[in-house]
Amino acid sequence: MARWRVGVDSGGTFTDVCLFDEAEGRVEVWKVSSTPDDPSRGIAQGVEEGMRRVAPEAGEQPGAPVAYFGHGTTVATNALIQHRGVRTGLVTTDGFRDLLEIGRQKRPDLYDMQADKPPTLVPRALRQEVPERVRHTGEVDTPLDEPRMREAARALRAAGVKAVAVSFLYGFIRPEHEQRAVAILREEMPDAFISAGHEIAPEFREYERLSTVVLNAYLGPVMRSYIERLAPRLQALGMTATPHLTQSNGGVIGFATAAEMPVRTVLSGPSTGVVGAQAIGALAGYEDLITFDMGGTSTDVALLQGGQCRLTSEAVVHGYPIKAPMLDIHTVGAGGGSIAHVDAGGLLKVGPRSCGADPGPVCYGKGNAEPATTDANVVLQTLNPTHLLGGRMAVRQDLARESIARLAEKLGLGVMETAQGILSVVTANMARAIRVISVQRGHDPRDYTLMAFGGAGPLHAARLARELEMKRVLVPRNPGILCAMGLLLTDLRADFAATKLLPATEDSAPEVDAAFAGLTARAEEWFAQEHIAPAARRLLRTADMRYAGQNYELAVPLPDGPVTARTMLALTEKFAEAHRQRYGFVAEGEPVQLVTLRLEATGLVRKAELRAYPMAGPDATAAITGQRPVWFPEAGDFVTTPIYSREALQPGNRFAGPAIVEQMDTTTVVPPGMTARVDPWLNLILEVVA
């Protein structure tokens, strides 16, 4: 019996399944509608349908041939966006209960007087202060008041709290007080979910650490409940493979770890798309990439330089600071389900509100009356006007046209101009997101290849590339399920950190070396827990560095081997290079500091292997399945356009726009002025005609 590796990406609109046959190297894909009320139901359905389709011999146990199961989820993200976490309490150092609300005293938008801060996840009445104090040196100034700690636990229990966050001042330097507080909470509240700062974010910056541990507690019971529902569903399918969940850093962890640290999964889905893009880009020969992952609800973009995406240790996700390792991914509320509307000033806006999977766009015929981006594409006929998903989902163009006509009347425009206007607004939103991760960080997008994936990415990629003056677009073989495929191309990963505020001089070498020895010992424990063979273990060291007096750091890689005076010199040189790249200058003569030392532990696992195919010549006419009128703004009218089947395109095939390429999981638009070719890995390469 064939052995399959299965990756599942559960999004807000669709659940994508990627299946890889280990024996033959073939890749199969499947797609089902997500089930927002219980995402585990859609995942189990997708796996069952996909396996019955590709491995009918599995019979009543479709999970039996599965050798590996990886899963990316938006459960934590959606719970955070919709504020559907549990009633959470906080225990903190006496005098610091309001730090969670005060934060950094920054407005979300500097020049918007009406901008609202996101709601505080723990109301003031549920924040308990306890006498204790540890100094920045690790010296105990005030011992933990255990009777008061017990009173705080009982007060939170009486208030009906389901989760508790514990974060004491400088608990990351000396965690004994936090550890004792957790022990008391477990005695008094045995059913509550408990999170401690020294376990979740053992780093400096008090507010960000506090925010992170509160988020972890707030989301913990939600993630635990989800995993407790999903695991039995997978077992019922006969699956014996150990399931893994994606982290925001692009690696995977076991379900048990994910249940304890849900804050590390807030970018679970998007991160695997970046991993997949990295692998495919390397094979295709394009390592400088800007990834463009457009789904039904949002668009995620990231920049890869030399095949690597920057890993950040801190980010603001939906208004909340999180101190956890994550790929540097920027998200905007622009997707196929983003709703178009006219604002108070009479201007056309698209998103961030989305129609989701149910009821979905107007063309789904499920009762929604507000036009979405997908409806505009159906009206323009860049999308098939009768069906999607390779014929499995019928669509109603008449309903989409009626909804856009109502919007057009408000704007005083024609129906087609309004539909095209929706796409133009969406393109501008996405271009702005890409400029954040490129131009604003010293990178020219014209030097990069745009890799388009997600269900709607290839549909909009050519227009976006033109907006940014990018010359090339790469569309992978299965763009709609690249996030799911990324799960089959990633490794087990864990990150460890220690804050050490030291001058970046040769005198600090012994202390830095000792700190990394401690991190390495923790990594070795993790390797043993995950049963990773010694030959499959990898370690990567970095240091967060800054000029003395700066408030933000840059991550600088450390050379291998013992930390010596020469190592410290190399670090300062690399910091100068990184500072020049980010800020455009180097402050000669200014003292440089080490702030946080980091160790990334990777456990290599067997991955899906993508194969090259022999070239078949340039003639692509055999892949043409028909033609239809498609509205192109260049012509200001409908243009009769050939339709190509992606499955029938062969390596070496070439054709020129205008053209539409259809496949089960997406549609690619090749506008006038661009050509398309198929490479040996079945990627579609779109290029601007010189």
XYZ file of C-alpha atoms in Angstrom:
690
model
C 0.000 0.000 0.000
C 1.214 3.496 -0.867
C 2.372 5.717 1.973
C 1.060 9.265 1.913
C 2.289 12.473 3.525
C -0.662 14.794 4.157
C -0.625 18.554 4.752
C -3.809 20.451 5.643
C -4.209 24.228 5.741
C -7.437 25.293 7.427
C -8.319 28.821 6.328
C -11.269 31.114 6.865
C -12.916 30.187 3.545
C -11.465 26.888 2.320
C -9.632 23.943 3.876
C -6.834 22.807 1.560
C -5.401 19.292 1.508
C -2.100 18.354 -0.151
C -1.278 14.644 -0.495
C 2.171 13.384 -1.486
C 2.806 9.766 -2.494
C 6.182 8.812 -1.022
C 6.641 5.909 -3.442
C 5.827 7.579 -6.762
C 6.490 11.221 -5.901
C 3.095 12.375 -7.200
C 1.206 15.244 -5.612
C -2.589 15.291 -5.319
C -4.714 18.167 -4.032
C -8.181 18.504 -2.585
C -10.228 21.442 -1.347
C -13.399 21.652 0.772
C -15.289 24.545 2.342
C -14.152 25.398 5.861
C -16.495 24.860 8.807
C -16.015 27.965 10.997
C -18.277 26.616 13.758
C -15.873 23.669 14.232
C -12.776 23.747 11.961
C -11.869 20.153 12.938
C -14.950 18.919 11.058
C -13.797 20.479 7.772
C -10.273 19.115 8.267
C -11.494 15.559 8.848
C -13.831 15.856 5.858
C -11.038 17.131 3.620
C -8.644 14.351 4.640
C -11.313 11.668 4.245
C -12.480 12.879 0.814
C -8.928 13.454 -0.408
C -7.696 10.038 0.711
C -10.729 8.210 -0.711
C -10.037 9.938 -4.017
C -6.326 9.116 -4.261
C -6.191 5.891 -2.215
C -9.565 4.136 -2.524
C -7.845 0.925 -1.471
C -7.744 2.322 2.076
C -11.428 1.383 2.388
C -13.066 2.289 5.692
C -9.748 3.472 7.168
C -8.695 6.354 4.873
C -6.161 7.516 7.452
C -4.303 4.214 7.551
C -1.895 4.932 4.645
C -0.922 8.324 6.140
C 2.730 8.306 7.236
C 2.888 11.997 8.182
C 0.202 14.559 9.034
C 0.942 18.283 9.256
C -1.628 20.970 9.887
C -1.752 24.762 9.700
C -4.636 26.499 11.422
C -6.214 29.917 11.921
C -7.978 28.904 15.165
C -5.781 31.092 17.403
C -5.777 33.977 14.913
C -9.553 33.969 14.457
C -10.179 33.726 18.214
C -7.945 36.771 18.663
C -9.519 38.771 15.820
C -13.045 38.034 17.012
C -12.130 38.280 20.738
C -13.529 34.830 21.404
C -10.959 33.775 23.973
C -11.887 32.732 27.508
C -12.402 34.795 30.671
C -8.801 35.443 31.721
C -7.195 36.671 34.924
C -3.752 38.162 35.555
C -1.384 37.950 38.519
C 1.447 40.477 38.471
C 3.869 42.391 40.667
C 2.338 44.809 43.172
C 1.887 48.196 41.456
C 1.891 46.890 37.869
C -1.720 45.801 37.297
C -2.353 48.635 34.817
C 0.722 48.023 32.675
C -1.370 45.835 30.371
C -3.613 48.803 29.613
C -1.006 51.577 29.626
C 1.306 49.720 27.243
C 3.725 52.012 25.433
C 1.304 54.977 25.365
C 1.163 54.825 21.577
C -1.903 55.442 19.436
C -2.556 52.776 16.773
C -2.382 55.512 14.125
C -0.399 58.636 14.963
C -2.549 61.056 12.948
C -5.979 59.448 13.457
C -7.693 61.082 16.430
C -10.547 58.566 16.212
C -8.381 55.433 16.172
C -9.397 52.895 18.798
C -6.980 50.734 20.735
C -7.848 47.037 20.746
C -9.814 45.977 23.841
C -7.758 44.921 26.854
C -8.042 41.146 27.158
C -8.088 41.147 30.979
C -10.495 43.620 32.630
C -9.067 45.596 35.546
C -11.186 43.724 38.105
C -9.505 40.459 37.073
C -5.932 41.777 37.482
C -4.486 40.789 40.846
C -1.370 42.372 42.369
C 0.931 40.383 44.661
C 3.787 41.793 46.800
C 7.110 40.509 45.385
C 10.071 42.088 43.646
C 13.151 40.855 41.806
C 15.736 43.403 40.704
C 17.253 43.531 37.213
C 20.382 41.924 38.665
C 18.428 38.854 39.811
C 18.615 39.895 43.459
C 15.394 39.308 45.442
C 14.246 42.630 46.862
C 10.878 41.443 48.237
C 10.043 37.740 48.684
C 6.769 36.456 47.236
C 3.892 37.000 49.676
C 2.419 33.484 49.475
C -0.700 34.148 51.622
C -1.553 37.101 49.377
C -0.862 34.956 46.316
C -3.334 32.362 47.597
C -5.929 35.083 48.191
C -5.458 36.286 44.618
C -5.956 32.759 43.269
C -9.169 32.324 45.269
C -10.485 35.699 44.112
C -9.914 34.751 40.457
C -11.565 31.369 41.006
C -14.608 33.087 42.566
C -14.782 35.429 39.547
C -15.196 32.450 37.189
C -11.841 32.804 35.479
C -10.923 29.959 33.072
C -7.293 30.952 32.421
C -4.643 32.860 34.371
C -1.488 34.641 33.207
C 1.417 35.121 35.641
C 4.020 37.780 34.851
C 6.272 39.278 37.524
C 8.837 42.017 37.078
C 12.163 40.485 35.913
C 10.684 36.991 36.177
C 12.707 36.068 33.096
C 15.960 36.619 35.031
C 14.917 34.800 38.198
C 11.756 32.696 37.751
C 11.333 31.246 41.282
C 8.516 33.632 42.226
C 6.584 32.857 39.048
C 7.127 29.130 39.528
C 5.778 29.271 43.078
C 2.802 31.382 41.976
C 1.947 28.816 39.305
C 2.120 26.018 41.902
C -0.319 27.862 44.170
C -2.685 28.544 41.254
C -2.687 24.861 40.311
C -3.596 23.978 43.903
C -6.416 26.516 44.094
C -7.608 26.342 40.455
C -6.837 22.825 39.177
C -9.083 23.187 36.106
C -7.736 26.551 34.941
C -5.246 27.069 32.097
C -2.079 28.645 33.577
C 0.615 30.539 31.643
C 3.812 31.973 33.115
C 5.993 34.658 31.556
C 9.309 32.843 32.120
C 7.995 29.873 30.099
C 6.221 31.718 27.281
C 8.477 34.759 26.687
C 11.666 34.713 28.827
C 12.942 38.050 27.503
C 13.212 41.672 28.543
C 10.622 44.384 27.738
C 8.066 44.072 30.471
C 4.960 45.158 28.553
C 5.556 42.965 25.517
C 6.253 39.929 27.703
C 3.103 40.632 29.723
C 1.020 40.999 26.549
C 2.386 37.712 25.184
C 1.667 35.647 28.291
C -1.840 37.156 28.590
C -2.530 36.258 24.956
C -1.295 32.720 25.556
C -3.638 32.295 28.518
C -6.548 33.925 26.659
C -6.172 31.561 23.689
C -5.048 28.438 25.580
C -8.421 26.814 26.346
C -9.631 27.607 22.794
C -6.668 25.826 21.215
C -6.807 22.953 23.701
C -10.522 22.418 23.007
C -9.876 22.492 19.255
C -7.104 19.911 19.487
C -9.262 17.719 21.730
C -11.934 17.728 19.010
C -9.554 17.220 16.089
C -7.444 14.375 17.499
C -10.381 11.908 17.877
C -11.647 12.766 14.385
C -8.248 11.847 12.926
C -8.120 8.667 15.004
C -11.593 7.723 13.728
C -10.155 7.812 10.198
C -7.622 5.191 11.248
C -4.688 7.615 11.343
C -1.743 6.447 13.445
C 0.800 9.079 12.321
C 1.765 11.629 14.993
C -0.011 14.887 14.037
C 1.945 18.143 13.925
C 0.849 21.784 13.952
C 2.646 24.695 12.316
C 4.216 27.483 14.341
C 4.527 31.115 13.308
C 8.270 30.518 12.748
C 7.593 28.109 9.863
C 8.447 24.928 11.789
C 6.070 22.351 13.233
C 5.400 21.148 16.778
C 3.348 18.373 18.326
C -0.282 18.893 19.349
C 0.618 18.800 23.060
C 3.099 21.682 22.747
C 0.672 23.682 20.589
C -2.031 23.270 23.228
C 0.290 24.757 25.865
C 1.726 27.548 23.663
C -1.043 28.678 21.273
C 0.503 32.161 21.020
C 3.202 30.578 18.849
C 0.585 29.556 16.262
C -1.039 32.919 15.469
C 0.647 32.909 12.028
C 0.388 29.128 11.659
C -1.253 29.091 8.221
C 0.683 31.874 6.430
C 4.085 30.658 7.655
C 3.859 27.362 5.788
C 3.158 29.202 2.546
C 6.470 31.012 2.967
C 8.220 27.684 3.627
C 6.702 26.216 0.452
C 7.658 29.308 -1.547
C 11.232 29.085 -0.282
C 11.586 25.458 -1.439
C 9.965 25.980 -4.843
C 11.805 29.238 -5.486
C 15.154 27.537 -4.813
C 14.343 24.754 -7.289
C 13.203 27.237 -9.949
C 16.324 29.381 -9.509
C 14.653 32.429 -7.943
C 15.823 33.025 -4.389
C 14.970 36.734 -4.135
C 11.207 36.531 -3.791
C 8.256 38.525 -2.558
C 5.527 36.072 -1.629
C 1.913 37.003 -2.312
C -0.551 34.702 -0.573
C -4.105 35.861 -1.271
C -6.886 33.761 0.197
C -10.557 34.295 0.828
C -10.244 36.545 3.874
C -6.791 38.151 3.871
C -3.533 38.574 1.983
C -0.146 37.717 3.480
C 3.114 39.015 2.018
C 6.739 38.323 2.922
C 10.185 39.047 1.493
C 12.814 36.351 0.928
C 16.363 37.506 0.260
C 18.793 34.806 -0.800
C 16.055 32.239 -0.217
C 15.557 33.221 3.448
C 12.668 35.002 5.136
C 13.632 37.215 8.068
C 12.701 35.786 11.449
C 11.459 38.389 13.895
C 11.286 37.954 17.645
C 8.516 40.460 18.174
C 5.486 41.610 16.209
C 2.115 43.280 16.647
C -0.672 40.935 15.538
C -4.141 42.474 15.248
C -3.143 45.211 17.660
C -1.489 43.035 20.335
C 2.303 42.827 20.834
C 3.621 39.269 20.755
C 7.148 38.325 21.799
C 7.616 35.007 20.039
C 9.685 33.859 17.050
C 7.766 34.306 13.816
C 8.453 34.773 10.143
C 8.290 38.419 9.096
C 4.881 38.263 7.411
C 2.646 41.291 6.826
C -1.115 40.797 6.594
C -3.877 42.984 5.136
C -7.616 42.413 5.047
C -7.864 41.962 1.279
C -9.042 38.614 -0.035
C -11.500 37.029 -2.421
C -14.225 37.455 0.175
C -13.443 41.100 1.014
C -16.643 43.134 0.747
C -16.821 46.248 -1.451
C -18.736 49.254 -0.136
C -19.065 53.018 -0.457
C -17.768 54.962 2.548
C -19.222 58.101 4.104
C -17.253 60.249 1.663
C -18.661 58.458 -1.377
C -15.439 56.569 -2.125
C -15.174 52.898 -3.076
C -13.527 50.777 -0.374
C -12.824 47.018 -0.283
C -12.375 45.131 3.019
C -11.310 44.499 5.677
C -14.797 43.065 6.325
C -15.141 39.640 4.679
C -18.099 37.433 3.780
C -16.082 34.337 4.786
C -17.003 30.793 3.758
C -20.634 31.027 4.801
C -22.502 32.792 3.250
C -19.553 33.607 0.992
C -19.605 35.954 -2.035
C -22.908 36.834 -3.662
C -22.207 34.434 -6.548
C -22.320 31.484 -4.131
C -26.072 32.027 -3.859
C -26.146 31.580 -0.076
C -27.909 34.815 0.790
C -25.157 37.440 0.868
C -26.175 40.632 -0.970
C -22.944 42.676 -0.667
C -20.462 42.237 -3.542
C -17.020 40.806 -2.788
C -13.787 40.707 -4.785
C -14.737 37.272 -6.137
C -18.020 38.678 -7.476
C -16.096 41.352 -9.403
C -13.925 38.665 -11.016
C -16.980 36.583 -11.920
C -18.629 39.614 -13.559
C -15.444 40.520 -15.455
C -15.165 36.802 -16.373
C -11.550 36.589 -15.297
C -13.069 33.849 -13.121
C -15.232 31.169 -14.711
C -18.766 32.657 -14.755
C -20.521 29.307 -14.206
C -18.443 27.225 -11.785
C -15.356 27.015 -9.542
C -13.228 24.198 -8.062
C -13.044 22.371 -11.375
C -16.842 22.184 -11.704
C -17.596 21.133 -8.118
C -19.055 24.516 -7.121
C -21.677 26.281 -9.252
C -21.711 30.091 -9.206
C -24.396 32.634 -10.084
C -23.039 35.409 -12.285
C -26.478 37.034 -12.465
C -26.582 37.565 -8.690
C -23.020 38.942 -8.671
C -23.871 41.360 -11.482
C -27.006 42.591 -9.691
C -25.059 43.296 -6.484
C -22.341 45.220 -8.341
C -25.005 47.137 -10.286
C -26.410 48.386 -6.971
C -22.943 49.527 -5.949
C -22.365 51.115 -9.374
C -25.549 53.162 -8.984
C -24.241 54.657 -5.726
C -20.938 55.526 -7.415
C -22.458 56.808 -10.635
C -20.413 54.355 -12.723
C -21.108 51.526 -15.114
C -21.228 47.919 -13.897
C -17.972 46.870 -15.573
C -16.125 50.018 -14.477
C -17.257 49.362 -10.898
C -16.166 45.719 -11.036
C -12.776 46.763 -12.395
C -12.634 49.508 -9.760
C -13.013 46.885 -7.023
C -9.988 45.020 -8.374
C -8.001 48.264 -8.680
C -8.688 49.139 -5.028
C -7.706 45.622 -3.924
C -4.494 45.862 -5.972
C -3.627 49.196 -4.336
C -4.198 47.682 -0.857
C -1.896 44.772 -1.647
C 0.778 46.991 -3.209
C 0.803 49.066 -0.016
C 1.391 45.902 2.027
C 4.314 44.860 -0.178
C 5.906 48.310 0.102
C 5.863 47.901 3.899
C 8.084 44.795 3.728
C 10.243 46.000 0.829
C 10.620 49.731 0.141
C 10.278 50.714 3.804
C 13.070 48.271 4.697
C 15.522 49.218 1.997
C 14.536 46.700 -0.702
C 13.480 47.572 -4.251
C 10.602 45.265 -5.297
C 11.757 45.542 -8.916
C 14.775 43.391 -7.953
C 12.493 40.534 -6.834
C 10.247 37.900 -8.366
C 6.628 37.916 -7.195
C 5.527 34.418 -6.157
C 1.745 34.215 -6.248
C -0.243 31.564 -4.414
C -3.367 31.121 -2.347
C -6.737 30.637 -4.007
C -6.823 34.216 -5.352
C -3.120 35.109 -5.667
C -2.557 34.129 -9.329
C -5.799 35.895 -10.262
C -4.414 39.269 -9.166
C -0.643 38.778 -9.387
C -0.007 40.226 -12.851
C -1.864 43.458 -12.019
C -0.006 43.729 -8.712
C 3.359 43.177 -10.413
C 2.549 45.916 -12.898
C 1.598 48.286 -10.060
C 5.008 47.641 -8.427
C 6.952 47.597 -11.735
C 8.029 44.000 -11.090
C 9.026 42.115 -14.245
C 8.354 38.498 -13.272
C 5.632 36.445 -11.556
C 6.089 32.812 -10.509
C 2.921 30.738 -10.043
C 3.684 27.301 -8.499
C 2.040 24.117 -9.798
C -0.555 24.032 -7.013
C -0.833 27.640 -5.826
C -4.182 27.256 -4.071
C -2.765 24.698 -1.666
C 0.853 25.889 -1.320
C 0.351 26.526 2.407
C -0.766 22.904 2.769
C 2.187 21.750 0.642
C 4.535 23.813 2.808
C 3.614 21.517 5.683
C 5.272 18.686 3.765
C 8.435 20.734 3.205
C 9.150 21.955 6.744
C 11.034 20.643 9.767
C 10.450 20.451 13.499
C 11.621 23.676 15.134
C 11.950 25.237 18.566
C 13.441 28.556 19.634
C 15.254 29.413 22.862
C 16.328 32.837 24.120
C 18.175 34.502 26.987
C 18.348 38.250 27.596
C 21.927 39.363 28.311
C 22.495 43.121 28.135
C 26.250 43.235 27.438
C 28.678 45.417 25.508
C 29.651 43.833 22.197
C 33.331 43.700 23.090
C 35.853 40.897 23.432
C 35.519 41.043 27.238
C 31.947 39.738 26.925
C 32.970 36.607 25.005
C 33.107 34.239 28.041
C 29.651 35.286 29.290
C 28.138 34.997 25.807
C 29.707 31.562 25.375
C 28.296 30.404 28.718
C 24.835 31.721 27.851
C 24.803 29.831 24.566
C 25.941 26.696 26.388
C 22.845 26.972 28.583
C 20.576 27.470 25.550
C 22.202 24.494 23.830
C 21.486 22.307 26.861
C 17.799 23.284 26.673
C 17.780 22.536 22.956
C 19.292 19.094 23.556
C 16.472 18.348 26.024
C 13.945 19.327 23.362
C 15.657 17.136 20.744
C 15.381 14.190 23.137
C 11.690 14.881 23.857
C 10.910 14.965 20.127
C 12.981 11.776 19.508
C 15.150 13.506 16.923
C 18.198 11.490 15.883
C 21.565 13.185 16.492
C 22.328 13.276 12.758
C 19.085 15.218 12.145
C 19.795 17.956 14.703
C 20.718 21.475 13.624
C 21.434 24.615 15.695
C 21.513 28.239 14.528
C 22.706 31.049 16.819
C 21.797 34.742 16.515
C 22.156 37.818 18.701
C 19.810 40.814 18.917
C 22.081 43.881 18.809
C 21.750 47.663 18.916
C 23.688 50.849 19.439
C 23.647 51.920 23.099
C 20.602 54.106 23.584
C 18.578 52.616 20.711
C 15.233 51.083 21.577
C 15.090 48.374 18.908
C 17.463 45.631 17.893
C 18.621 43.870 14.751
C 19.172 40.105 14.631
C 22.738 39.179 13.647
C 23.868 35.573 12.966
C 26.730 34.151 15.037
C 29.553 32.150 13.423
C 29.835 28.491 14.460
C 32.267 27.395 17.146
C 33.287 28.781 20.553
C 32.578 32.462 21.185
C 35.944 34.243 21.187
C 37.255 37.768 20.812
C 37.299 37.196 17.048
C 33.645 36.140 17.195
C 32.729 39.419 18.914
C 34.570 41.413 16.249
C 32.741 39.530 13.473
C 29.441 40.225 15.245
C 29.978 43.982 15.345
C 30.951 43.998 11.656
C 27.791 42.065 10.716
C 25.699 44.377 12.877
C 27.075 47.385 10.988
C 26.130 45.743 7.671
C 22.615 44.983 8.930
C 22.177 48.524 10.282
C 23.254 50.054 6.975
C 20.791 47.795 5.111
C 17.870 48.720 7.365
C 18.548 52.384 8.179
C 20.987 53.546 5.506
C 23.857 54.537 7.804
C 26.423 53.309 10.336
C 27.141 55.251 13.551
C 30.929 55.046 13.562
C 32.450 54.963 17.047
C 29.167 54.421 18.889
C 29.201 51.539 21.412
C 27.269 48.430 20.353
C 25.290 46.244 22.764
C 24.164 42.637 22.806
C 20.598 42.379 24.107
C 19.099 38.919 23.594
C 20.883 35.717 22.561
C 18.821 33.243 20.539
C 19.176 29.621 19.526
C 17.053 28.041 16.815
C 16.870 24.251 17.080
C 15.778 22.307 14.003
C 14.958 18.626 13.756
C 15.209 17.525 10.127
C 12.363 15.284 8.948
C 11.720 13.530 5.665
C 10.024 15.896 3.228
C 8.049 15.700 0.031
C 10.460 15.694 -2.907
C 9.465 17.777 -5.919
C 10.577 16.308 -9.251
C 11.565 17.940 -12.533
C 9.905 16.826 -15.765
C 11.374 16.648 -19.295
C 10.786 19.589 -21.628
C 8.025 19.068 -24.182
C 8.485 22.011 -26.535
C 6.960 25.506 -26.795
C 3.609 24.682 -28.453
C 0.829 25.062 -25.848
C -2.204 24.810 -28.158
C -3.031 21.300 -26.919
C -3.810 22.795 -23.498
C -6.467 25.187 -24.855
C -9.930 24.078 -23.708
C -11.972 26.920 -25.200
C -12.372 30.659 -25.055
C -14.597 33.291 -23.473
C -14.957 37.075 -23.421
C -12.890 38.593 -20.583
C -12.951 42.270 -19.575
C -9.474 43.821 -19.729
C -8.983 47.461 -18.677
C -6.308 47.851 -21.376
C -9.040 47.428 -23.988
C -11.865 48.945 -21.923
C -14.046 46.131 -23.181
C -14.437 42.370 -23.398
C -11.709 40.559 -25.341
C -12.125 37.028 -26.659
C -9.524 35.130 -24.625
C -8.201 31.546 -24.877
C -8.633 29.346 -21.789
C -5.777 26.970 -20.932
C -5.980 23.910 -18.695
C -3.135 24.026 -16.157
C -3.120 20.214 -15.961
C -2.525 19.974 -19.723
C 0.359 22.460 -19.853
C 3.764 20.790 -20.309
C 7.311 21.932 -19.412
C 8.612 24.237 -22.133
C 5.148 25.395 -23.265
C 4.917 29.116 -24.028
C 2.057 31.482 -24.857
C 1.267 35.195 -24.758
C -1.470 37.186 -23.062
C -4.288 37.828 -22.972
C -4.939 34.344 -21.618
C -6.640 32.609 -18.707
C -5.204 29.470 -17.088
C -7.706 27.428 -15.056
C -7.133 24.658 -12.532
C -9.060 23.185 -9.635
C -7.551 25.369 -6.916
C -7.061 28.729 -8.675
C -7.168 30.770 -11.879
C -4.196 32.642 -13.366
C -4.706 35.794 -15.453
C -2.080 36.573 -18.108
C -2.908 40.121 -19.283
C -1.882 41.730 -22.572
C 1.790 42.631 -22.562
C 2.913 39.518 -20.650
C 4.060 36.080 -21.727
C 3.842 32.773 -19.865
C 6.066 29.698 -19.905
C 6.176 26.413 -17.989
C 9.442 25.382 -16.311
C 10.625 21.803 -15.555
C 8.923 21.843 -12.111
C 5.618 22.806 -13.744
C 5.762 26.345 -12.385
C 4.146 28.998 -14.575
C 6.502 31.953 -15.159
C 4.855 35.202 -16.273
C 7.139 37.909 -17.663
C 6.632 41.418 -18.995
C 7.250 41.708 -22.739
C 10.387 43.783 -23.215
